Tab-separated table of C-alpha atoms in Angstrom:
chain	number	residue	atom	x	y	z
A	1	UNK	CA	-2.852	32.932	9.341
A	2	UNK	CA	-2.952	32.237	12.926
A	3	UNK	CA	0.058	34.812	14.053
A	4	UNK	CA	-2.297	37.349	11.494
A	5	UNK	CA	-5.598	37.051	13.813
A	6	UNK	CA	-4.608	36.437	17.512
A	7	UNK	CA	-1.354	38.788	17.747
A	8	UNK	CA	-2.217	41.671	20.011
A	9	UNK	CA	0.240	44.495	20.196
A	10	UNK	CA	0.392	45.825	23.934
A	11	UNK	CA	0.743	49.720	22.501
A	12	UNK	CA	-2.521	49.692	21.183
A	13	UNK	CA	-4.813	52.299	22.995
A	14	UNK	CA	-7.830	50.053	24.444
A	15	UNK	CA	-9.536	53.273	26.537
A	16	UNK	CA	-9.436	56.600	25.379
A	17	UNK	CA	-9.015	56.635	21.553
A	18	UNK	CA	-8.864	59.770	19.564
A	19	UNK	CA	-11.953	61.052	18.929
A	20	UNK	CA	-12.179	61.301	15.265
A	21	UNK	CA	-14.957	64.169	15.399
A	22	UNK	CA	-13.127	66.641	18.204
A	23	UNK	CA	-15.857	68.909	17.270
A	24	UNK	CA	-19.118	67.181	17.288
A	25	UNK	CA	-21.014	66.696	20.224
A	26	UNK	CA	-20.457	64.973	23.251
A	27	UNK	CA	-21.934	61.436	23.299
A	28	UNK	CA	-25.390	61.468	26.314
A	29	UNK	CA	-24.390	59.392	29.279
A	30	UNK	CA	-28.305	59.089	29.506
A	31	UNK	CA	-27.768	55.130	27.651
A	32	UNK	CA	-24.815	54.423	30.325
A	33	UNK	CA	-25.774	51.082	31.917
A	34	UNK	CA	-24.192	48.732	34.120
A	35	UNK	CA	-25.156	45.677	32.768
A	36	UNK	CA	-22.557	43.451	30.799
A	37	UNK	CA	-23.907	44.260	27.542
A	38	UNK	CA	-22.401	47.991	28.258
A	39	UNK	CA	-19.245	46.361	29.154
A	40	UNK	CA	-18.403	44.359	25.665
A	41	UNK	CA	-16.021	45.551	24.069
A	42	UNK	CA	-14.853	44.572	20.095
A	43	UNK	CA	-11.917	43.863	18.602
A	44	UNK	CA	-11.495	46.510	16.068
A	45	UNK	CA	-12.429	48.938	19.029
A	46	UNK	CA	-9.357	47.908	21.440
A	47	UNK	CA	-7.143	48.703	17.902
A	48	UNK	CA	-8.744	51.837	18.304
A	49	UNK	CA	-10.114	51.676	14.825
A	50	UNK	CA	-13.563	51.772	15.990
A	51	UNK	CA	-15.631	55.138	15.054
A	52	UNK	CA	-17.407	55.442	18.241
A	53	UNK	CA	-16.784	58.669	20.251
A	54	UNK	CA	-14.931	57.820	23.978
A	55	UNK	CA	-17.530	57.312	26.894
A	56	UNK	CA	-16.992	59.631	29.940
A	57	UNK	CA	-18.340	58.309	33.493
A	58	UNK	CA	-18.792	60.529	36.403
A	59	UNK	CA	-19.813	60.530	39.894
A	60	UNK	CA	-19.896	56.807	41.737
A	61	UNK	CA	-20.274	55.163	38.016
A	62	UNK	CA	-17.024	57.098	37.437
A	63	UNK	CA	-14.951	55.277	39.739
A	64	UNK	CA	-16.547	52.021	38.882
A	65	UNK	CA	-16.110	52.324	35.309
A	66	UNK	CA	-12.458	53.188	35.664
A	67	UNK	CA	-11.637	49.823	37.880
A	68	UNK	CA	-13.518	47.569	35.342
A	69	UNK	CA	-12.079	48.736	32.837
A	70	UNK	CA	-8.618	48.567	34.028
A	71	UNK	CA	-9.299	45.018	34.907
A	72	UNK	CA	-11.081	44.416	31.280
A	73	UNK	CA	-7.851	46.361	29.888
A	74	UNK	CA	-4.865	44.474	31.905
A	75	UNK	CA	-7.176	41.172	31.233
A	76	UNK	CA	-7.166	41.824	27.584
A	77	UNK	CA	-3.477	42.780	27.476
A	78	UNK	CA	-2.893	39.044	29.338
A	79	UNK	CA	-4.990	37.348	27.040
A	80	UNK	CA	-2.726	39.119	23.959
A	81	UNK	CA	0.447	38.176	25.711
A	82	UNK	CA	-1.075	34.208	26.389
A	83	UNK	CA	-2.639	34.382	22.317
A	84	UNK	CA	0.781	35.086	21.170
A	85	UNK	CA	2.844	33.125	23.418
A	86	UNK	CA	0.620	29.954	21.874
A	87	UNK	CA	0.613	30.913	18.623
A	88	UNK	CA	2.887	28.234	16.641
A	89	UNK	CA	4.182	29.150	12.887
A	90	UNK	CA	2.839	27.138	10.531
A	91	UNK	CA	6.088	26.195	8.960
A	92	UNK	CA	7.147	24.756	12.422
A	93	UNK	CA	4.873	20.999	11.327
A	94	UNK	CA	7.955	20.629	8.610
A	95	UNK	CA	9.598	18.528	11.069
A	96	UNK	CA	6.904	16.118	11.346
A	97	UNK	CA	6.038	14.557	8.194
A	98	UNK	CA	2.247	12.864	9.114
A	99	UNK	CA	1.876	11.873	5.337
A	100	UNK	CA	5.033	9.739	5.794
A	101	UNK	CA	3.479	7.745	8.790
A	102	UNK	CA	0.382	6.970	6.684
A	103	UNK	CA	2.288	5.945	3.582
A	104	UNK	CA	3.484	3.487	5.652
A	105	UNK	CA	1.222	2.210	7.473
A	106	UNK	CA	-0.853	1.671	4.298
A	107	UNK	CA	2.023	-0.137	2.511
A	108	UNK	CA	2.413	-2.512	5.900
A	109	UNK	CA	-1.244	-3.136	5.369
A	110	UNK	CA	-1.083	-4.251	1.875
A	111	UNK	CA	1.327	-6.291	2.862
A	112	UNK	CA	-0.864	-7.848	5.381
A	113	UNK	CA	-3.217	-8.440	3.083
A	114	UNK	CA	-1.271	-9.636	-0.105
A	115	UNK	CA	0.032	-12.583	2.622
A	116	UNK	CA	-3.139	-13.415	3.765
A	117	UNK	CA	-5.208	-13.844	0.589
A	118	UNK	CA	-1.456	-16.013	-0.507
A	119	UNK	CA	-1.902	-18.208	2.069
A	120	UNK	CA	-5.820	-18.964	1.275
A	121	UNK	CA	-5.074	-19.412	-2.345
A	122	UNK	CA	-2.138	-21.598	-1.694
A	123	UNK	CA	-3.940	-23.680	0.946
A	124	UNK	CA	-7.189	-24.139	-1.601
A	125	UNK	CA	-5.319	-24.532	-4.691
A	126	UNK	CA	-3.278	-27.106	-3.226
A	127	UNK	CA	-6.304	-28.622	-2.293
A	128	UNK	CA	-7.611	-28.410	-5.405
A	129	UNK	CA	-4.769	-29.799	-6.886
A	130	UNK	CA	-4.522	-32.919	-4.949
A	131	UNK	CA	-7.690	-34.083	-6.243
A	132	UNK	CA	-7.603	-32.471	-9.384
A	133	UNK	CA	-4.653	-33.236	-11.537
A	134	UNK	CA	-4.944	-30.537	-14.452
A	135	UNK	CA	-2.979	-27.448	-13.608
A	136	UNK	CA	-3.791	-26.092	-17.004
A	137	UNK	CA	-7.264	-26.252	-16.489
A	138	UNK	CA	-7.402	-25.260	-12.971
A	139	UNK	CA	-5.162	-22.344	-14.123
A	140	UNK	CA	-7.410	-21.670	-16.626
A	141	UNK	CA	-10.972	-21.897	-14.478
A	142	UNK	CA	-9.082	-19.326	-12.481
A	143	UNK	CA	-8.331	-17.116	-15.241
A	144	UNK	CA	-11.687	-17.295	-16.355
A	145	UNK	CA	-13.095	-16.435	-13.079
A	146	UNK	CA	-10.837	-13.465	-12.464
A	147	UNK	CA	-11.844	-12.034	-15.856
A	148	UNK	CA	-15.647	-12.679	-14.869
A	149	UNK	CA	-14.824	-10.383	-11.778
A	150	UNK	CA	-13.070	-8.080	-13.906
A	151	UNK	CA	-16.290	-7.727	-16.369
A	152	UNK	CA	-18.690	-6.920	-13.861
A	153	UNK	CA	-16.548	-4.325	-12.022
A	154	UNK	CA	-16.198	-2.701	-15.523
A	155	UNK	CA	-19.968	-3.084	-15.966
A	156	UNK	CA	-20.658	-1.335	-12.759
A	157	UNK	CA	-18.458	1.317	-13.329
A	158	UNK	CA	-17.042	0.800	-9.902
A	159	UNK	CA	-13.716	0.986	-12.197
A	160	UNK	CA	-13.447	3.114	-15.149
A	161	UNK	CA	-12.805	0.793	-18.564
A	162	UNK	CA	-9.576	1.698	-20.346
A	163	UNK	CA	-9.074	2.405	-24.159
A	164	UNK	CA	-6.210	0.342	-25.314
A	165	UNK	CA	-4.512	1.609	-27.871
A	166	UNK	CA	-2.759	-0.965	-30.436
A	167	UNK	CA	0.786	0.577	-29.103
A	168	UNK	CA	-0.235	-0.347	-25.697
A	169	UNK	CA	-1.821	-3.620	-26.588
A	170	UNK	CA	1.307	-4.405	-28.452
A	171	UNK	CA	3.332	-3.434	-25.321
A	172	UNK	CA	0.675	-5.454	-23.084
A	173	UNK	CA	0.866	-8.724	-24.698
A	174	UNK	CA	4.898	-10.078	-23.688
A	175	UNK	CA	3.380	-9.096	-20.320
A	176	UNK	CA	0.722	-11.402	-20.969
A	177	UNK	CA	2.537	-14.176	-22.085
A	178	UNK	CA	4.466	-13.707	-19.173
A	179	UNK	CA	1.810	-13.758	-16.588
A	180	UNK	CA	0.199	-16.672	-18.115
A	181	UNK	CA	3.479	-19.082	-18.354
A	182	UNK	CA	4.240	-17.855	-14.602
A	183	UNK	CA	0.702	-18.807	-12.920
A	184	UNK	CA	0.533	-22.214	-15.143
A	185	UNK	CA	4.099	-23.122	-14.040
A	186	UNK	CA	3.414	-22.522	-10.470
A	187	UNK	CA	0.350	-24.735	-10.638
A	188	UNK	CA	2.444	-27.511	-12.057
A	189	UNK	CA	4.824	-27.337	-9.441
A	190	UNK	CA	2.200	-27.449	-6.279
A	191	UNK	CA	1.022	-30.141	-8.373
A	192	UNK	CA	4.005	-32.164	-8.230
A	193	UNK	CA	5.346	-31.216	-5.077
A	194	UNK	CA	4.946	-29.832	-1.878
A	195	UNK	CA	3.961	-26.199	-1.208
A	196	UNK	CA	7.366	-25.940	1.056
A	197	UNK	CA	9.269	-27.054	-1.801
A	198	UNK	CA	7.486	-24.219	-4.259
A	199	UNK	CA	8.035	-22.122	-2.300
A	200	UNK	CA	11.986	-22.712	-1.586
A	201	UNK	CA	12.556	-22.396	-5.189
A	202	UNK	CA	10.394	-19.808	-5.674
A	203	UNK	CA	12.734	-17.664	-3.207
A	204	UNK	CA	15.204	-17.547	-5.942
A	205	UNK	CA	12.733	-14.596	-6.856
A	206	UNK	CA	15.100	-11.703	-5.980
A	207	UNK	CA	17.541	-12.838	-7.874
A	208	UNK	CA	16.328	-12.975	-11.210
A	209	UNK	CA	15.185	-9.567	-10.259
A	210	UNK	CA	18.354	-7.813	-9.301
A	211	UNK	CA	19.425	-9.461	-13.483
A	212	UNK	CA	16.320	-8.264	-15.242
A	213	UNK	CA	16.178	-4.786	-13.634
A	214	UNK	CA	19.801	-3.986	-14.682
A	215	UNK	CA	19.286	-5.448	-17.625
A	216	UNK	CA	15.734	-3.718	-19.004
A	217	UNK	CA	15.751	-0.670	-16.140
A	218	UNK	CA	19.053	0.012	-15.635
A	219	UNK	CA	19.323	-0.291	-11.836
A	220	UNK	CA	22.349	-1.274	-10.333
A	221	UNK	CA	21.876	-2.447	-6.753
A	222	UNK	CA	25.039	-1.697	-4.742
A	223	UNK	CA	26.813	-4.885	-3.671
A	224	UNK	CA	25.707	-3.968	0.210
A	225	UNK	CA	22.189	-5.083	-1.710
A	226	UNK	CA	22.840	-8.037	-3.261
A	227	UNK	CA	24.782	-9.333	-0.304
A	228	UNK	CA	21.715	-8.963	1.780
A	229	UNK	CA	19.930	-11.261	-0.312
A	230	UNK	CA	21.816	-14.047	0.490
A	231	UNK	CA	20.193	-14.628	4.232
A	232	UNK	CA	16.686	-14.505	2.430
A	233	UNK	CA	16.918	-17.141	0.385
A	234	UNK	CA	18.977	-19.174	2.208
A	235	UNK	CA	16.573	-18.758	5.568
A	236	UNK	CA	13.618	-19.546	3.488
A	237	UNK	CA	15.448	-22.540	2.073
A	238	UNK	CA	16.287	-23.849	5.377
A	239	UNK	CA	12.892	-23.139	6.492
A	240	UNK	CA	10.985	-25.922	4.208
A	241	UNK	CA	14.353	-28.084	3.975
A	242	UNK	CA	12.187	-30.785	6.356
A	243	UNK	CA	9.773	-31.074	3.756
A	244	UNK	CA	10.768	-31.289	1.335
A	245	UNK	CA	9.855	-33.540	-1.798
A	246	UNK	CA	12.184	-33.888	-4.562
A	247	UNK	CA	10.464	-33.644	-7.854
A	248	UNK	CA	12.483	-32.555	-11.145
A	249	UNK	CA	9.100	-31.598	-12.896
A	250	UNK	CA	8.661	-29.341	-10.333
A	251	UNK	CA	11.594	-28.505	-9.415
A	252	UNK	CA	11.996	-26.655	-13.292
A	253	UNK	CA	8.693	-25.714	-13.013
A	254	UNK	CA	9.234	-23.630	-9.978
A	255	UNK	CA	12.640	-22.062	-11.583
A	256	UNK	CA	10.879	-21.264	-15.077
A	257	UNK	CA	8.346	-19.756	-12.900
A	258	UNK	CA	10.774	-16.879	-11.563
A	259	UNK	CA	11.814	-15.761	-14.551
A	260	UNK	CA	8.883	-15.387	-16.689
A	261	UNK	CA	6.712	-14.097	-13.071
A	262	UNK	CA	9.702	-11.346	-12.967
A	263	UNK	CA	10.402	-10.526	-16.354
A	264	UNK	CA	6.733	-9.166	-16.019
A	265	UNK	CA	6.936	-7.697	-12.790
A	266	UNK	CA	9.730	-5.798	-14.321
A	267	UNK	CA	8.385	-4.811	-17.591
A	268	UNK	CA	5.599	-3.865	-15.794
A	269	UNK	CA	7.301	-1.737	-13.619
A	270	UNK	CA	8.589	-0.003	-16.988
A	271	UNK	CA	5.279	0.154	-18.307
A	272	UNK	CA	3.651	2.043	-15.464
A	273	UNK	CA	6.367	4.501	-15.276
A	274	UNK	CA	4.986	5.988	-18.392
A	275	UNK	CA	2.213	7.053	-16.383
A	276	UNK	CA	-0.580	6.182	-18.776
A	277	UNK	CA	-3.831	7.654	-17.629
A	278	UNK	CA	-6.124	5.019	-18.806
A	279	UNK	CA	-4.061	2.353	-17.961
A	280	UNK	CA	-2.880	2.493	-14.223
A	281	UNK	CA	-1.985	-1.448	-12.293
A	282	UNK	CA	-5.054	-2.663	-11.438
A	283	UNK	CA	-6.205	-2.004	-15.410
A	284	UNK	CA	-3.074	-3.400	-16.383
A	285	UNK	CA	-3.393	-6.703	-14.068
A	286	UNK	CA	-7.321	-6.678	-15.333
A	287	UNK	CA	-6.366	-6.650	-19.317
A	288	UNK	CA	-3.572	-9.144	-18.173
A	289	UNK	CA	-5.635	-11.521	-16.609
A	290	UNK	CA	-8.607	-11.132	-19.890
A	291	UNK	CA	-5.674	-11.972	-22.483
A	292	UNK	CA	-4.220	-14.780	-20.153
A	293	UNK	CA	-7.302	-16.764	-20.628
A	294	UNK	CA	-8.146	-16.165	-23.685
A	295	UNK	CA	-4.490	-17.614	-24.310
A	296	UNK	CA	-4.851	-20.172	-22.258
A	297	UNK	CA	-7.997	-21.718	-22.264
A	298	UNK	CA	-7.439	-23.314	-25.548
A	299	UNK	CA	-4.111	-24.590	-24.536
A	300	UNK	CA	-5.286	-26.076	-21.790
A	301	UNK	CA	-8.281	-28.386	-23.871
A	302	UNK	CA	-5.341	-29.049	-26.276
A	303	UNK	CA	-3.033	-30.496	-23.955
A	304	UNK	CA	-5.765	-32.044	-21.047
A	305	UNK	CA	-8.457	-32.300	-23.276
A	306	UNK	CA	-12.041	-31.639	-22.114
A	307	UNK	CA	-11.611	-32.426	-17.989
A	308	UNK	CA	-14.635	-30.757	-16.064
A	309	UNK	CA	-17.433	-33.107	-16.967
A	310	UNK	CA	-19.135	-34.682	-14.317
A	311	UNK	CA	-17.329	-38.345	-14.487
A	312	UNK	CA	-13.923	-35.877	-13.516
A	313	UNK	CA	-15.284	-33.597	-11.061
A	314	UNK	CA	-16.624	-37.532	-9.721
A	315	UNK	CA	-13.193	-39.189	-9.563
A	316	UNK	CA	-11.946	-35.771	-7.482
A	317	UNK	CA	-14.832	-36.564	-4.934
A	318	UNK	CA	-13.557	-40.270	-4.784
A	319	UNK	CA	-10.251	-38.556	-3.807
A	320	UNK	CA	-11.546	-36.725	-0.530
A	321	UNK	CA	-13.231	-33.658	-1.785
A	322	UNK	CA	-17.397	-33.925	-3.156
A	323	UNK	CA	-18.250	-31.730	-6.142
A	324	UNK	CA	-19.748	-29.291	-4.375
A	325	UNK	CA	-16.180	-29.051	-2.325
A	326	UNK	CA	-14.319	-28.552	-4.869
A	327	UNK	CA	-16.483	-25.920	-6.956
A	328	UNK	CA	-16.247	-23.840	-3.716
A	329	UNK	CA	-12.957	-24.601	-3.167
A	330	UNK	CA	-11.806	-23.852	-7.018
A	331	UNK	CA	-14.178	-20.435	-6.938
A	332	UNK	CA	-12.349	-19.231	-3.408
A	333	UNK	CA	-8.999	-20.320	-5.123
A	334	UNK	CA	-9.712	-18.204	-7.611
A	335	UNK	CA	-10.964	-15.115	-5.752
A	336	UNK	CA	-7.719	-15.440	-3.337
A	337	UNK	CA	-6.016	-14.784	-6.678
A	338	UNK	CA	-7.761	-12.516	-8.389
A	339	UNK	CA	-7.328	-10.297	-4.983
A	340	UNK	CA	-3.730	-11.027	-4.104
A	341	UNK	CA	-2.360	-10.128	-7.642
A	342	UNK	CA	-4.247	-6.966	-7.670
A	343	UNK	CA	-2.491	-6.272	-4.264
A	344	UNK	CA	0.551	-7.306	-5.856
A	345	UNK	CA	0.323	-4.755	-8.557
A	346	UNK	CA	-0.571	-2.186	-6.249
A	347	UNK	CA	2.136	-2.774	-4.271
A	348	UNK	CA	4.681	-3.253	-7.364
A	349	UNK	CA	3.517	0.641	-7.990
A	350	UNK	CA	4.751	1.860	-5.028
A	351	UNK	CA	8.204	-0.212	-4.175
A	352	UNK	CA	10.964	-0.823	-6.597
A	353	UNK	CA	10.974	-4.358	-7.833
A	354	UNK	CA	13.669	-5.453	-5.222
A	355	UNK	CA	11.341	-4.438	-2.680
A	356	UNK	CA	8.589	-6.453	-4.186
A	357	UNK	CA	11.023	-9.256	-4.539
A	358	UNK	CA	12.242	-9.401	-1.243
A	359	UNK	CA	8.612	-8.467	0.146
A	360	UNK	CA	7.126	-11.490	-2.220
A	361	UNK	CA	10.329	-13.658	-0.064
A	362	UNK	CA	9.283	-12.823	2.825
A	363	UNK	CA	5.586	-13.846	2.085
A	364	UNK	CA	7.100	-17.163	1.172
A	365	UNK	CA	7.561	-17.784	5.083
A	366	UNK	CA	4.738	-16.464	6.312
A	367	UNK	CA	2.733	-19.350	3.240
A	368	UNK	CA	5.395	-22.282	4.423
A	369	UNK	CA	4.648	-22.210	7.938
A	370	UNK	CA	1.036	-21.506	7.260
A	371	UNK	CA	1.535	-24.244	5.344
A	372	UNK	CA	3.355	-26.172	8.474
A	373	UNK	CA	0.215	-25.422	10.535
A	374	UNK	CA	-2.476	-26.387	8.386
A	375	UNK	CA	-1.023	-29.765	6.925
A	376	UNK	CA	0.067	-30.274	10.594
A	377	UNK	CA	4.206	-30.936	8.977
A	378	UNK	CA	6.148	-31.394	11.936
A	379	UNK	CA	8.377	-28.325	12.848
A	380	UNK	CA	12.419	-29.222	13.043
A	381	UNK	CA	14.883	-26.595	14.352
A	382	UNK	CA	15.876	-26.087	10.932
A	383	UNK	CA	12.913	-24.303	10.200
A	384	UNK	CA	12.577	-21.972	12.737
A	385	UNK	CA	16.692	-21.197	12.300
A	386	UNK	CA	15.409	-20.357	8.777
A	387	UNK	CA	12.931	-18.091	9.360
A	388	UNK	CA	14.657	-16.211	11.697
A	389	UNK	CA	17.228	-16.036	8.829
A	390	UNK	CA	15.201	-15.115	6.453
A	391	UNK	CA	13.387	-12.077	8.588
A	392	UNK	CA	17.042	-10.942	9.789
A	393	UNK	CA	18.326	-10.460	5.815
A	394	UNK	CA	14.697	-8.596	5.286
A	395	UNK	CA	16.604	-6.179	7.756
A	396	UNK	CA	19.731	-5.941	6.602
A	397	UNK	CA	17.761	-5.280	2.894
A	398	UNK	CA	16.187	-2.296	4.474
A	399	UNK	CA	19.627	-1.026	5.959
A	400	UNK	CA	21.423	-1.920	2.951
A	401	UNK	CA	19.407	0.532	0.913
A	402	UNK	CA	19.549	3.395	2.801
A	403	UNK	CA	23.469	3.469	2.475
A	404	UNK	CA	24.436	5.222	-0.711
A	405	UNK	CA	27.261	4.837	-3.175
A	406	UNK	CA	29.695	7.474	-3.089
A	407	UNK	CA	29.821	9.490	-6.447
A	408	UNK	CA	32.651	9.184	-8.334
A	409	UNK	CA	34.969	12.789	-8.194
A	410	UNK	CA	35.638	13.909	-11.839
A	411	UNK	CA	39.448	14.677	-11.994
A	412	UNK	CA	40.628	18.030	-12.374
């Protein structure tokens, strides 16, 4: 569009065009004037597709007409020559690929994010936790809270409502059961042990996803993958080695964790790839979340029985935190994970579940030695030779995926 406007071709006739009435009469010089209104000339006129007849000086305005309009000629044929020199194509910007840069900036972001709001949660849970002894019900007062949230932003219509269908609700609820068994066996293991410890066995994460997505989605990560693996799990192992605090309880905890957390970041994966239009990730975490309670909630009075009166919430303030500390330490808990699992999905939208995996590893540094800091752990050489481990198989993940398998030449 561009080349179309501002190219200028230097054999157009910019003085003296044809008159297109040879016989009519002569234009009066009578209206010749020197001022610079006289002197403007358009563009369709310098094409010479302007109907005005040709103006004829004479006498002293003769030769001054002549030399300005040379000059406003020669300047006009510069300006063409200068237009079209600067004139770029418009399928020259190929090359640069803008929407690419912001892609990823926004997915480094969301990462950004999904750590932060992990390490709050993490930090206040375990908090919670401490004082607290009911994972079930803590895991359940979350659940509750994040479906509260999820009610009013449906109530607001800040987020449109989705239909669910009895196909999809049928398809919905192994996720759910999932997603509920994942977050309550998490819970139980900060419980019982350290948030380091979690956290190392949690790294198995990758793993079980490499299995599950072969086995549901049919990817088969090239052994230049899975080999990069190994240096993430084993840096964030070394990372919390120092502290860590041998528990069985949750120690299987952590492990049953993996599996049921990725068997639904998997079959979620498989369910958004159907591309439902009511039902995009953060509807799908929001139903998740809604049926994880309901689930749960009576579980958790069965097997704790009734623990949030006020002689409970009492014996936690004995223990360090006051009631009023640990309601707003329970309701930020459970805002840090309402947020950082809608991240999560987000993020599980755009990246294949390796990526996640291994992105979801990574985070498990970043919460250990946040973790470090805040519970003031002393640091041991180990753990910074493990996160520097850990961060250096991140990169040969990244590297590892570019590199293709060769396909396989039929025979002739």
């Amino acid at each position: 569009m561009q080349s179309t406007l501002f190219s200028l071709s230097l054999s157009t006739p910019f003085v003296k065009p044809p008159n297109p009435n040879p016989k009519g009469p002569k234009p009066k010089l009578s209206h010749l004037s020197h001022s610079s209104s006289s002197m403007q000339f358009s563009l369709n006129s310098t094409h010479g597709l302007s109907q005005q007849s040709p103006v004829y000086a004479f006498s002293s305005s003769c030769f001054y007409m002549r030399v300005c309009g040379s000059f406003f000629v020669s300047n006009q044929r510069n300006n063409s020559f200068k237009v079209r020199a600067a004139s770029v194509p418009e399928n020259t910007g190929d090359s640069v690929k803008p929407s690419g840069v912001i892609k990823t900036l926004r997915l480094g972001f969301m990462f950004g994010i999904w750590y932060i709001l992990n390490i709050y949660f993490n930090i206040y849970n375990k908090q919670v936790l401490k004082v607290y002894p009911f994972p079930a019900t803590v895991t359940a007062f979350q659940f509750g809270f994040v479906s509260l949230m999820v009610a009013l932003m449906w109530a607001s219509n800040s987020y449109i409502r989705p239909k669910i269908t009895p196909q999809q609700l049928a398809a919905i609820f192994p996720l759910a059961v999932a997603h509920t068994l994942g977050n309550l066996l998490t819970n139980i293991s900060l419980g019982k042990v350290a948030v380091s410890f979690t956290h190392t066995i949690k790294a198995m994460e990758p793993f079980f996803t490499v299995v599950l997505s072969a086995l549901i989605l049919a990817e088969r990560p090239t052994l230049w993958v899975v080999s990069s693996l190994v240096p993430i799990v084993g840096g964030v192992a070394l990372a919390s080695f120092t502290e860590v605090s041998f528990n069985w309880t949750g120690f299987y905890s952590a492990m049953a964790a993996n599996l049921t957390n990725q068997s639904r970041n998997v079959y979620s994966k498989k369910l958004m790839a159907k591309k439902e239009e009511s039902l995009d990730n953060i509807n799908l975490f929001s139903v998740l979340t809604i049926i994880s309670f309901i689930l749960l909630a009576p579980v958790a009075i069965f097997l704790e029985g009734v623990k949030f009166t006020p002689s409970y919430l009492q014996s936690a303030a004995n223990q360090g935190l006051n009631v009023r500390e640990l309601c707003v330490r329970s309701l930020l808990a459970g805002f840090c994970f309402h947020s950082y699992q809608q991240v999560s999905y987000m993020i599980l939208d755009m990246v294949s579940p390796i990526t996640h995996a291994v992105g979801n590893c990574v985070k498990r540094v970043v919460v250990i030695v946040s973790s470090i800091f805040f519970f003031q752990t002393p640091v041991s050489p180990i753990n910074s030779l493990g996160t520097a481990l850990a961060l250096a198989g991140v990169i040969l993940y990244s590297r590892a995926k570019q590199i293709k398998p060769k396909p396989k030449s039929k025979a002739a």
